[in-house]
Short mmCIF file of C-alpha atoms in Angstrom, two decimals:
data_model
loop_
_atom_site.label_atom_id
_atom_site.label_comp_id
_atom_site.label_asym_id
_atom_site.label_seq_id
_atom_site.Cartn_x
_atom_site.Cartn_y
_atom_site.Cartn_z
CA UNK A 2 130.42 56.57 29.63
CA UNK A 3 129.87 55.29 32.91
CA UNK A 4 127.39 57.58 35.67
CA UNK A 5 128.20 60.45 33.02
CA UNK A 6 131.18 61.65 34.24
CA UNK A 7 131.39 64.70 31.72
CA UNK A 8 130.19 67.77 32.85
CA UNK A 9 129.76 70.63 31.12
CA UNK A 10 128.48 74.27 32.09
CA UNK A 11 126.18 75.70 29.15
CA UNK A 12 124.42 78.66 29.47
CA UNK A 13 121.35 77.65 27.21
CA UNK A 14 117.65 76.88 28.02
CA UNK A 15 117.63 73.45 30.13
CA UNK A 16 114.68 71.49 29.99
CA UNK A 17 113.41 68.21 29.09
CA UNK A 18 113.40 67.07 25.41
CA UNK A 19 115.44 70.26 24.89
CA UNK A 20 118.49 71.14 22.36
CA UNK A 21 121.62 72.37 23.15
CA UNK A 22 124.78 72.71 21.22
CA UNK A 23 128.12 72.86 22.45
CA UNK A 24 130.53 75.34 21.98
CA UNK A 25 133.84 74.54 20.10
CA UNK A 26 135.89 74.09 23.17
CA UNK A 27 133.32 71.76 25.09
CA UNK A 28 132.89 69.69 21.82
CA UNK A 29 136.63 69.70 20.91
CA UNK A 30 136.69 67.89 24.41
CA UNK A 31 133.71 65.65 24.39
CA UNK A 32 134.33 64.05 20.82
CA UNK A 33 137.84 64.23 20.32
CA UNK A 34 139.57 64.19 23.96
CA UNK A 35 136.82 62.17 25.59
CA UNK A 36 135.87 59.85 22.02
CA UNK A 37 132.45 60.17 22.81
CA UNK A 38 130.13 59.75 20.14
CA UNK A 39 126.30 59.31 19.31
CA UNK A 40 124.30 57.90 22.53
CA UNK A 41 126.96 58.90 25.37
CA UNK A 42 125.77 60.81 28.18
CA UNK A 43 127.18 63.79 29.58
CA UNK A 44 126.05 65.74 32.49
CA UNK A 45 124.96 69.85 31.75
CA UNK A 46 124.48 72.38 33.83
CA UNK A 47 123.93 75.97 35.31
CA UNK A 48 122.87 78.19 38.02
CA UNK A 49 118.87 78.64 36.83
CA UNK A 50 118.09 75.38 35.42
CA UNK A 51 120.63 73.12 37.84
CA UNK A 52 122.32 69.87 36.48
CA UNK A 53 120.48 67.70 33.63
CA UNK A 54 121.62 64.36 31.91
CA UNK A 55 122.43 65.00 27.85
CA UNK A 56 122.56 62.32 25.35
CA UNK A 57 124.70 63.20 22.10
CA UNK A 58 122.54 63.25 19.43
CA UNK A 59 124.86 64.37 16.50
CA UNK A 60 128.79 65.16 16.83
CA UNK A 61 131.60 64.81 14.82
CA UNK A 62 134.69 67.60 13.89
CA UNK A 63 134.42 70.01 16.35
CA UNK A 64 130.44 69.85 16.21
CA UNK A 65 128.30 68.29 19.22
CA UNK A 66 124.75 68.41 19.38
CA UNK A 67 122.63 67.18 22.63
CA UNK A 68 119.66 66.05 23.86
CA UNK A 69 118.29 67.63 27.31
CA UNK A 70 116.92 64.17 28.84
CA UNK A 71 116.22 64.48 32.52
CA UNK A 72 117.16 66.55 35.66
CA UNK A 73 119.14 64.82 37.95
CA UNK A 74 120.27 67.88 40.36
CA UNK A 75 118.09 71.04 40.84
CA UNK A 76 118.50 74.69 40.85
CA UNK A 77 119.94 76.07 44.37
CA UNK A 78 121.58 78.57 45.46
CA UNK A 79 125.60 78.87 46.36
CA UNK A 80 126.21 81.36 48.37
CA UNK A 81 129.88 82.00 49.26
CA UNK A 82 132.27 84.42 50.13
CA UNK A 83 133.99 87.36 47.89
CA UNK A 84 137.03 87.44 46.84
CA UNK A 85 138.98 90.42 45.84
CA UNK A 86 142.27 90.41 44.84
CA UNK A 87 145.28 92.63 43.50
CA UNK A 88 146.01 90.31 40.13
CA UNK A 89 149.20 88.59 39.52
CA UNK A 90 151.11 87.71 37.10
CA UNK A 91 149.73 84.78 34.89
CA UNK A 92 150.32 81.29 36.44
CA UNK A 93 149.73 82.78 39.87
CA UNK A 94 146.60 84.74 39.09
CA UNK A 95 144.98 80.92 36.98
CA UNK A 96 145.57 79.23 39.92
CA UNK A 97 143.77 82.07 42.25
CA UNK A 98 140.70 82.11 39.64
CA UNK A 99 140.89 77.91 39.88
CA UNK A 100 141.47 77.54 43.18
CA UNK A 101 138.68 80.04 44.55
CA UNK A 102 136.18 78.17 41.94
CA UNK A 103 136.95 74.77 43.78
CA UNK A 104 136.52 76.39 47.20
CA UNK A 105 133.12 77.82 46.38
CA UNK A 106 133.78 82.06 46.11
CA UNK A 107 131.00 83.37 44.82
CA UNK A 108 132.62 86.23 43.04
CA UNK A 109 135.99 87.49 42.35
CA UNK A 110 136.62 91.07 41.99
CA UNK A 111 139.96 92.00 40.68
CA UNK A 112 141.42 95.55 42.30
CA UNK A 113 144.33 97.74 41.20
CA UNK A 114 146.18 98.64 44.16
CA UNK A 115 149.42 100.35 44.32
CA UNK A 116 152.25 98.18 44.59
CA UNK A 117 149.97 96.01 41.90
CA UNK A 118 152.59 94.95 38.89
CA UNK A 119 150.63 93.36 36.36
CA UNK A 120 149.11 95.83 34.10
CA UNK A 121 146.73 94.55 32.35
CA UNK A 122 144.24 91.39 32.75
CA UNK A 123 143.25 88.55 30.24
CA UNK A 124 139.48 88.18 31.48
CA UNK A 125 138.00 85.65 29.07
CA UNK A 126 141.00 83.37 30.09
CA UNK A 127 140.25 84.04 33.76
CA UNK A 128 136.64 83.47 32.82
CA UNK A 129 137.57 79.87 30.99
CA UNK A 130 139.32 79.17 34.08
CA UNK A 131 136.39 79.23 36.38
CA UNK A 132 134.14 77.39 34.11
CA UNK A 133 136.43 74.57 33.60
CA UNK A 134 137.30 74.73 37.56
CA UNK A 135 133.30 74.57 38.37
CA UNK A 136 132.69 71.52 35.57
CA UNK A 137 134.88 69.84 37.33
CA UNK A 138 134.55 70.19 41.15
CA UNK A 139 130.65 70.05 41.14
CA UNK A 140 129.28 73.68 41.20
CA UNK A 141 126.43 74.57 39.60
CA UNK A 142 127.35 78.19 39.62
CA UNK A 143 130.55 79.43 38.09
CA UNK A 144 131.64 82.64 40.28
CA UNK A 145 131.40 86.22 38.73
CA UNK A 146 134.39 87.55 37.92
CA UNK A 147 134.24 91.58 37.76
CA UNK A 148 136.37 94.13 35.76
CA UNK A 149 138.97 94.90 37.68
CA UNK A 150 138.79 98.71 39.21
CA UNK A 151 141.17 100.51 41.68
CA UNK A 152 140.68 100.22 45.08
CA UNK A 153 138.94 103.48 46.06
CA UNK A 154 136.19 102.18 43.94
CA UNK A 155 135.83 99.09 45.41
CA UNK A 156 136.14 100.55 48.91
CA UNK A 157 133.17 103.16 47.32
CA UNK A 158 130.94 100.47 46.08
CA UNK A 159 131.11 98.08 49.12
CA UNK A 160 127.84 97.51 50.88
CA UNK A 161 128.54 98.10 53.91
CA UNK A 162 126.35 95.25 55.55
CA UNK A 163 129.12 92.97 54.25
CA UNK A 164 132.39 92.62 56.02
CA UNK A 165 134.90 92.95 54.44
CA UNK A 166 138.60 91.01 55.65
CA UNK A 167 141.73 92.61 54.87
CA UNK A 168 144.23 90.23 54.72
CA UNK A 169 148.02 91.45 55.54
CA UNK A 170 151.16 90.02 56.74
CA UNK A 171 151.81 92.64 59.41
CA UNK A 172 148.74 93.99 60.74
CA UNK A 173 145.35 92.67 61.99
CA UNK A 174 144.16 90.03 64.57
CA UNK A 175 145.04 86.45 64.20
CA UNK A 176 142.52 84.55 61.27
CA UNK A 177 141.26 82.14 63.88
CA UNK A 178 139.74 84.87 66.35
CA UNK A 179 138.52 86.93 63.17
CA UNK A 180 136.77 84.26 61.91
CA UNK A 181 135.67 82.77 64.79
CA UNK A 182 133.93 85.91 66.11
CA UNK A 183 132.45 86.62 62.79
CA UNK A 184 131.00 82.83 62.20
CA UNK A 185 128.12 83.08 64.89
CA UNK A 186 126.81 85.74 62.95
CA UNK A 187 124.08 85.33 60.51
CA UNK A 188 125.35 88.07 57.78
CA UNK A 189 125.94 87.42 54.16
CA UNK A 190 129.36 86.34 53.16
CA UNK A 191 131.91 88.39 53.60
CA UNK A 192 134.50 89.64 51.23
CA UNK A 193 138.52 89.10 51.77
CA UNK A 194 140.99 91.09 50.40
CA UNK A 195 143.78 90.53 49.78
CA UNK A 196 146.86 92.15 48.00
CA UNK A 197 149.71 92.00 45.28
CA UNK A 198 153.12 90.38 45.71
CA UNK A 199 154.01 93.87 47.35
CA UNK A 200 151.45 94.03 49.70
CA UNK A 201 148.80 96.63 50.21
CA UNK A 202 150.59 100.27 50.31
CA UNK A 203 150.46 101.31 54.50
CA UNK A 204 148.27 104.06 52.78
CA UNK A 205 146.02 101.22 51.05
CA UNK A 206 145.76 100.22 54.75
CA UNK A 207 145.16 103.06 56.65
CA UNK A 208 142.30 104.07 54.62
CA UNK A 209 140.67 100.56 54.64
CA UNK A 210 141.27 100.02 58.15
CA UNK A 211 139.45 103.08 58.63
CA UNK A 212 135.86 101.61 57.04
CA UNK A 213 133.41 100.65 59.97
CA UNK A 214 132.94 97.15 57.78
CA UNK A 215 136.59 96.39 57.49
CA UNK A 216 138.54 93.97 59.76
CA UNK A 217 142.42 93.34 59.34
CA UNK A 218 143.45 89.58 59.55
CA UNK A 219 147.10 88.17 59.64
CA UNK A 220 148.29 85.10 58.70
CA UNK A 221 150.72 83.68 60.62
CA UNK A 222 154.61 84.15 61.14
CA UNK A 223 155.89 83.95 57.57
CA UNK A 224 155.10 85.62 54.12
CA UNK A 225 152.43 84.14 52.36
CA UNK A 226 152.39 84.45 48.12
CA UNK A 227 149.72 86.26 46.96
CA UNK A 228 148.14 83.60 45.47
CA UNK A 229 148.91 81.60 48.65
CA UNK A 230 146.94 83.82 51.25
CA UNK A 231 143.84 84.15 48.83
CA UNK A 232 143.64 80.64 48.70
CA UNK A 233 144.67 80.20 52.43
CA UNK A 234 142.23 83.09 53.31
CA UNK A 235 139.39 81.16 51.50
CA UNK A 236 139.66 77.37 52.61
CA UNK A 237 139.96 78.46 56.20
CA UNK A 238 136.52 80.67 55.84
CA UNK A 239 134.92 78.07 53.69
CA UNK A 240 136.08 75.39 56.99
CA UNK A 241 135.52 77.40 59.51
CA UNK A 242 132.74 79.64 58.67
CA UNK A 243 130.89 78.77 55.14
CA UNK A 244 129.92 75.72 53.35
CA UNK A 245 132.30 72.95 54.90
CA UNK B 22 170.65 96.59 49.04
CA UNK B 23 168.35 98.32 51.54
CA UNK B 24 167.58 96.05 54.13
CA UNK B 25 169.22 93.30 52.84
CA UNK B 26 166.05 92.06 51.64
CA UNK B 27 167.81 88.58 49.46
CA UNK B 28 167.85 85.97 51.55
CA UNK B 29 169.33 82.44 50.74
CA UNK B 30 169.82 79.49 52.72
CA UNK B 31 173.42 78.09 52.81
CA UNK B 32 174.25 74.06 53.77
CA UNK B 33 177.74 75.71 55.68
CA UNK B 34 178.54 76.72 59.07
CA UNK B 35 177.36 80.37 59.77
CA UNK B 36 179.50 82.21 62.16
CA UNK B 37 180.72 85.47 62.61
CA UNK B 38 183.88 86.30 60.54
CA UNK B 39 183.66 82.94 58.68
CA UNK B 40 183.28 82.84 54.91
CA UNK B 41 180.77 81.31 53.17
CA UNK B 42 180.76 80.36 48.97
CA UNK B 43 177.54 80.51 47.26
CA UNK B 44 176.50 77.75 45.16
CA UNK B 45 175.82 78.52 40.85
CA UNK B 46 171.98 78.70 41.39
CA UNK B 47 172.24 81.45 44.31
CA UNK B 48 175.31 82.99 42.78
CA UNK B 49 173.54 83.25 39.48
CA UNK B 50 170.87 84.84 41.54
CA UNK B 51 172.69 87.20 43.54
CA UNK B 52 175.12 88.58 40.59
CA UNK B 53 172.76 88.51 37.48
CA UNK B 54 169.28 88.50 38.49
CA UNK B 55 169.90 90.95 41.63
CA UNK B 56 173.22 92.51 40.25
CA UNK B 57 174.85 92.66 43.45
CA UNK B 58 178.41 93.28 43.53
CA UNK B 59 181.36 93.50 46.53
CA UNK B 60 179.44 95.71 49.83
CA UNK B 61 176.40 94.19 49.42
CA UNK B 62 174.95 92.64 52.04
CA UNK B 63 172.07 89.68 52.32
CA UNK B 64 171.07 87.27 54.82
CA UNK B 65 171.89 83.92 55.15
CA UNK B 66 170.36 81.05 57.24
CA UNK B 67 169.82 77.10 57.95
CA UNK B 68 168.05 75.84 60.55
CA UNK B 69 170.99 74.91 63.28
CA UNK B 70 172.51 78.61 62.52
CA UNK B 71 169.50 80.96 62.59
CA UNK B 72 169.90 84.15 60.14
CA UNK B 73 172.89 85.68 59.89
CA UNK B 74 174.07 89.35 57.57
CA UNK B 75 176.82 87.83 55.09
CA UNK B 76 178.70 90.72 52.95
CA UNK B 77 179.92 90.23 49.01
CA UNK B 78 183.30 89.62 49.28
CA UNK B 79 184.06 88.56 45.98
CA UNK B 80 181.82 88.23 43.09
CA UNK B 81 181.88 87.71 38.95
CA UNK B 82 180.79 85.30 36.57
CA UNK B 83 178.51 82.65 38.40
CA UNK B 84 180.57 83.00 41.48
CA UNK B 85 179.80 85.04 45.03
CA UNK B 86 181.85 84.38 47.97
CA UNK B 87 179.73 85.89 51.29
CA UNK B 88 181.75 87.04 54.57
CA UNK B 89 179.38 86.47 57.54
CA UNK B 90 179.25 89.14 59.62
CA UNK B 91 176.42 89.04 62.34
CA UNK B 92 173.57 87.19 63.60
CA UNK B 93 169.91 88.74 63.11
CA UNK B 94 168.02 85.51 64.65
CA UNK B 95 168.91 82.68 66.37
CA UNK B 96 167.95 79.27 65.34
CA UNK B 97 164.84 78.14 67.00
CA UNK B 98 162.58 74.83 66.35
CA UNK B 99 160.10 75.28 63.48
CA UNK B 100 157.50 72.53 64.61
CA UNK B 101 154.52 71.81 61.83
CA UNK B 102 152.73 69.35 60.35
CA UNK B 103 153.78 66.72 58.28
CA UNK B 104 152.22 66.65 54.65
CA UNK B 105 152.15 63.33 53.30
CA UNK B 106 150.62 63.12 49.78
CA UNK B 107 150.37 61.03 46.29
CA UNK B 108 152.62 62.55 43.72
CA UNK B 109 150.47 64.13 41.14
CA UNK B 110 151.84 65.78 37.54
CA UNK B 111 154.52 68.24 37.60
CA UNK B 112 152.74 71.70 38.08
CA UNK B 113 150.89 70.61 40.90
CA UNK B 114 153.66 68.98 42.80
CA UNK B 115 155.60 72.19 42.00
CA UNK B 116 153.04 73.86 43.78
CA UNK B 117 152.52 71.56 46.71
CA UNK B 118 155.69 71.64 47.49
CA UNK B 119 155.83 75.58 47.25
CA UNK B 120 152.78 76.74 48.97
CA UNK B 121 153.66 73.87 51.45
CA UNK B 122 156.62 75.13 52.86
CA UNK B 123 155.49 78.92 52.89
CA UNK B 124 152.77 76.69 55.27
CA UNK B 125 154.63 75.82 57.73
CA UNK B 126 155.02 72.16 56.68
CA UNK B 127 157.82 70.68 58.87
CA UNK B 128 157.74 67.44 56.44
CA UNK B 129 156.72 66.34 53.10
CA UNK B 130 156.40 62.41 52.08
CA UNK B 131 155.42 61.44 49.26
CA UNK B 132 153.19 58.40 48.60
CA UNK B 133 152.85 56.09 46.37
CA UNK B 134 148.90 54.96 46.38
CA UNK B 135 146.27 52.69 44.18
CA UNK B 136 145.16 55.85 42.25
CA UNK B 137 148.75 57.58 41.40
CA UNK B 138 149.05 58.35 37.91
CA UNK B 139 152.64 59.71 38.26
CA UNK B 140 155.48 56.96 37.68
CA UNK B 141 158.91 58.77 38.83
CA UNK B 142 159.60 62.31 41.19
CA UNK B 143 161.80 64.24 40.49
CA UNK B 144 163.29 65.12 44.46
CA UNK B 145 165.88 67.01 43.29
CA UNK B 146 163.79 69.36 42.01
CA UNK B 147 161.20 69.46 44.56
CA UNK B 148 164.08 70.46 46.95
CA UNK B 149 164.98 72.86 45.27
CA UNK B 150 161.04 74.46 45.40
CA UNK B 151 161.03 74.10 48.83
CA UNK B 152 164.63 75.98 49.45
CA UNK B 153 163.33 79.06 47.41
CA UNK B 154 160.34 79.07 49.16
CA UNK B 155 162.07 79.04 52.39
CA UNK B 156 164.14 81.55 51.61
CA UNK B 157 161.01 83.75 50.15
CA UNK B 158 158.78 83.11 53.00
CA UNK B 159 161.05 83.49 55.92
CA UNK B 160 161.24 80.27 57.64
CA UNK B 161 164.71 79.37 58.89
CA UNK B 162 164.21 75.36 58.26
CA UNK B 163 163.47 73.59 55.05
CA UNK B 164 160.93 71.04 55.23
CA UNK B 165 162.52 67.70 54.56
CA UNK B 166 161.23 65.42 51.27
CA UNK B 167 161.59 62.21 51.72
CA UNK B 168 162.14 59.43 49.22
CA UNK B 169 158.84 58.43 48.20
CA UNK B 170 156.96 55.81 49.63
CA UNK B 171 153.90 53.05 48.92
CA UNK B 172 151.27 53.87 51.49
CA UNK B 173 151.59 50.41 53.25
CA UNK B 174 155.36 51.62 53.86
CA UNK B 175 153.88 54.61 55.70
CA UNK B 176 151.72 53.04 57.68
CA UNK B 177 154.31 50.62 58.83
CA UNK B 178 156.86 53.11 60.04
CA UNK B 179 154.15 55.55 61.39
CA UNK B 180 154.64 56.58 65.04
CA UNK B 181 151.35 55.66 66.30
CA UNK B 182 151.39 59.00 68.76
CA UNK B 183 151.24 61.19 65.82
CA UNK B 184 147.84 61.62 64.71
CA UNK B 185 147.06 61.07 60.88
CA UNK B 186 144.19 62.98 59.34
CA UNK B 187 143.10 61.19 55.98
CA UNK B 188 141.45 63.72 53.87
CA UNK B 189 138.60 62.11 51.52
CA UNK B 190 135.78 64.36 50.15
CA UNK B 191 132.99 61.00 50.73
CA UNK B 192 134.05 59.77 54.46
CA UNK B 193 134.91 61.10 57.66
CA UNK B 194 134.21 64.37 60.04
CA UNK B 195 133.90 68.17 58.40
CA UNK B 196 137.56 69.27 58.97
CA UNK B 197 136.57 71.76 61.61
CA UNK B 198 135.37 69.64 64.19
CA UNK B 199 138.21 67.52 63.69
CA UNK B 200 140.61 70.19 64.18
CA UNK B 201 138.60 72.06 66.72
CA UNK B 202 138.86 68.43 68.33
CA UNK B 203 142.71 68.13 67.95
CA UNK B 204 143.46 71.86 68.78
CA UNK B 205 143.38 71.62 72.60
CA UNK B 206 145.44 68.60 73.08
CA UNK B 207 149.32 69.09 73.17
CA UNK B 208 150.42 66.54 70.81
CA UNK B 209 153.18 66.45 68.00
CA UNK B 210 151.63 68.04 64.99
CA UNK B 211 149.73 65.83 62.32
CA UNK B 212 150.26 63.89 59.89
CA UNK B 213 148.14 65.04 56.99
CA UNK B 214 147.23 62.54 54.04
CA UNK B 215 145.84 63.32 50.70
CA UNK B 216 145.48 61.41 47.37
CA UNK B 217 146.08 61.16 43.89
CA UNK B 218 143.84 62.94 41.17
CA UNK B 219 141.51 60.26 41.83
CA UNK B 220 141.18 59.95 45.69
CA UNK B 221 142.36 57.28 47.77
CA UNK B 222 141.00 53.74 46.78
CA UNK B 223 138.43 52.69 48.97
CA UNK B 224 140.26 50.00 50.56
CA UNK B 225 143.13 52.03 51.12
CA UNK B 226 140.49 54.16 52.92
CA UNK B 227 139.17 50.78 54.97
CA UNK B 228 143.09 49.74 55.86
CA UNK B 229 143.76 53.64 57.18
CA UNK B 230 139.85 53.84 58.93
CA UNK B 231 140.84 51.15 61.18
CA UNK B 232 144.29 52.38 61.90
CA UNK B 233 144.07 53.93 65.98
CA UNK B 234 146.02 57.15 65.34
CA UNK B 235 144.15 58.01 61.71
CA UNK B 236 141.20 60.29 61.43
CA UNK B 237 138.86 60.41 58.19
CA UNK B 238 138.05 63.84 56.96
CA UNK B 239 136.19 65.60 54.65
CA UNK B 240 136.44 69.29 53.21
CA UNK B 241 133.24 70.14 52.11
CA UNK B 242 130.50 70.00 49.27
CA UNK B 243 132.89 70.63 45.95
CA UNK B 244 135.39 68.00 44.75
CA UNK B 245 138.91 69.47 45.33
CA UNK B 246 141.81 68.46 42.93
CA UNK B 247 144.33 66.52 44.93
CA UNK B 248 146.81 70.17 45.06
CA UNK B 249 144.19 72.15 46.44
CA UNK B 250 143.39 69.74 48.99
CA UNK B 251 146.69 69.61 50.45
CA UNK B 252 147.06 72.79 50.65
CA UNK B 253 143.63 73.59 52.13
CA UNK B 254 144.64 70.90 54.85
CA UNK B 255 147.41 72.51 55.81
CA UNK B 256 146.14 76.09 55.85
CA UNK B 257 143.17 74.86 58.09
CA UNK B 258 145.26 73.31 60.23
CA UNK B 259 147.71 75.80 60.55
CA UNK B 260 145.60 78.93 61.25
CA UNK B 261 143.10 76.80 63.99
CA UNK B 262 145.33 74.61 65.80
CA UNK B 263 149.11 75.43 64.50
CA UNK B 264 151.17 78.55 64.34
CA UNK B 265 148.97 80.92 62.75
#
């Protein structure tokens, strides 16, 4: 396999001359997707160890065993932004989970909100989503992705040094100013918000606009998806204001 | 219907006291999915018409037959960019399409390049993703999608005062100076360009480097799929130097 293309997230020990076998879904891909057998190299990784080349030392139906050989990325940090989120139903809420892996969120924290539909969530899946999304856009972290709790208790638990954008259709400065006057500003990143095909509930907003740490942002003239503005919300911090 | 909150866009003239027949798709809609009957009013719309309140006049089994009654916006020019991108497999052209029009995209081309693994489009269907999500969003144009393309075909027939922005994750300026660069000048929209699953060849990047109107440029540290790209692009673009 040329430059070791495959790359796999494992949450193991990572160090040189080390073991590591893969779990049914990664070696269900490498041997029988990928046909890669005894020899082939595969790139591993995570957050504390960083990214290490793996030679396949035994595989074969459904079983893949490697060899830790050497590092060739290390440990760092990735901070990003947070994103919260009213879920969705299933396609949409994938994509949001993909999506904000790709564009570097650092965790997502699904909120019930009112006008929320979707009653309950699949979080392994959503989980399975964002390790799949980090293999393959070059993380080394996969982002968090909380239980999902109403609204008041995300509003309680908020640390207030972090800001916290509010994203909705009608209310709320333009995104460029907001993020423009917030990306001078040497603060962590900040979380965005942002609601279910419904919106936020006018009561949702009152009380969050309410929160010293909370800023309102609109996005444009028409009416974004839900999945849509989280994404939106996320590439334009990420461009504008984060890791770009 | 409070509000008349469906809203469809019709081909015909729009006029007050003219009559308007829906096609199956929206009568379908209206009738089964909505269960509107006679009385109930929604709004209707193209882009040389603006919005206008239509009333059921007539309604049953797959058919709907609107009376237009008033105006509730004139037409006005819808100016955005132009997204020109490599087909890629049917979700994710689904969803280019989609989140591209609730964008703000004015046109869509797609191209055929080195890297494209898809062999056919499907247009009729892709117009039909952008018409629902005009009609969801709010826009009162459609965003055009053209026949597709090969990228030397674009190049040819490109109007050299239109900028191009080539997005490509190894080459080229971080997106924000490049927009920040582009936002004070009062030129036609972009052009936007992004590839296939696996990026534009590098000598498709040479030929559109040397090109006077194209700029190369990147969007940050992670490797984006091809559908999140686009639609990155265009939210960037659209919230820093468009109508956001």
């Amino acid at each position: 396999m040329d430059k070791a293309k495959v790359r796999l997230f494992v949450e193991g020990r990572l160090e040189a001359g080390g073991c590591i076998t893969l779990n049914d879904r990664q070696a269900h891909y490498v041997t029988t997707v990928m046909r890669l057998g005894c020899g082939a190299r595969l790139r591993l990784f995570n957050a504390a160890a960083g990214e290490w080349l793996g030679c396949i030392e035994d595989a074969g139906r459904g079983r893949c065993v490697m060899t830790i050989e050497a590092q060739c990325r290390r440990a760092c940090a990735e901070p990003g932004p947070t994103l919260a989120f009213a879920p969705v139903k299933k396609d949409a809420i994938d994509f949001i989970v993909i999506k904000a892996t790709e564009l570097g969120a650092a965790a997502l924290l699904p909120v019930w909100t009112r006008f929320t539909a979707v009653q309950r969530l699949n979080l392994e899946r959503l989980r399975a989503n964002a390790i799949e999304a980090a293999e393959q856009c070059g993380r080394l972290t996969v982002p968090t992705i909380a239980e999902p709790v109403p609204l008041a208790a995300l509003i309680a638990g908020w640390a207030p040094e972090q800001a916290l954008l509010v994203f909705d259709r009608d209310r709320g400065g333009p995104l460029k100013a907001v993020i423009t006057a917030a990306a001078g500003r040497a603060l962590p990143p900040p979380g965005l918000l942002t609601g279910p095909e419904g919106g936020l509930a006018p009561e949702e907003l009152d009380v969050l606009e309410a929160l010293p740490f909370v800023t309102a942002v609109a996005m444009g003239p028409r009416t974004l998806r839900a999945d849509t503005a989280a994404i939106a919300a996320l590439a334009c911090w990420q461009a504008f204001a984060g890791d770009w």
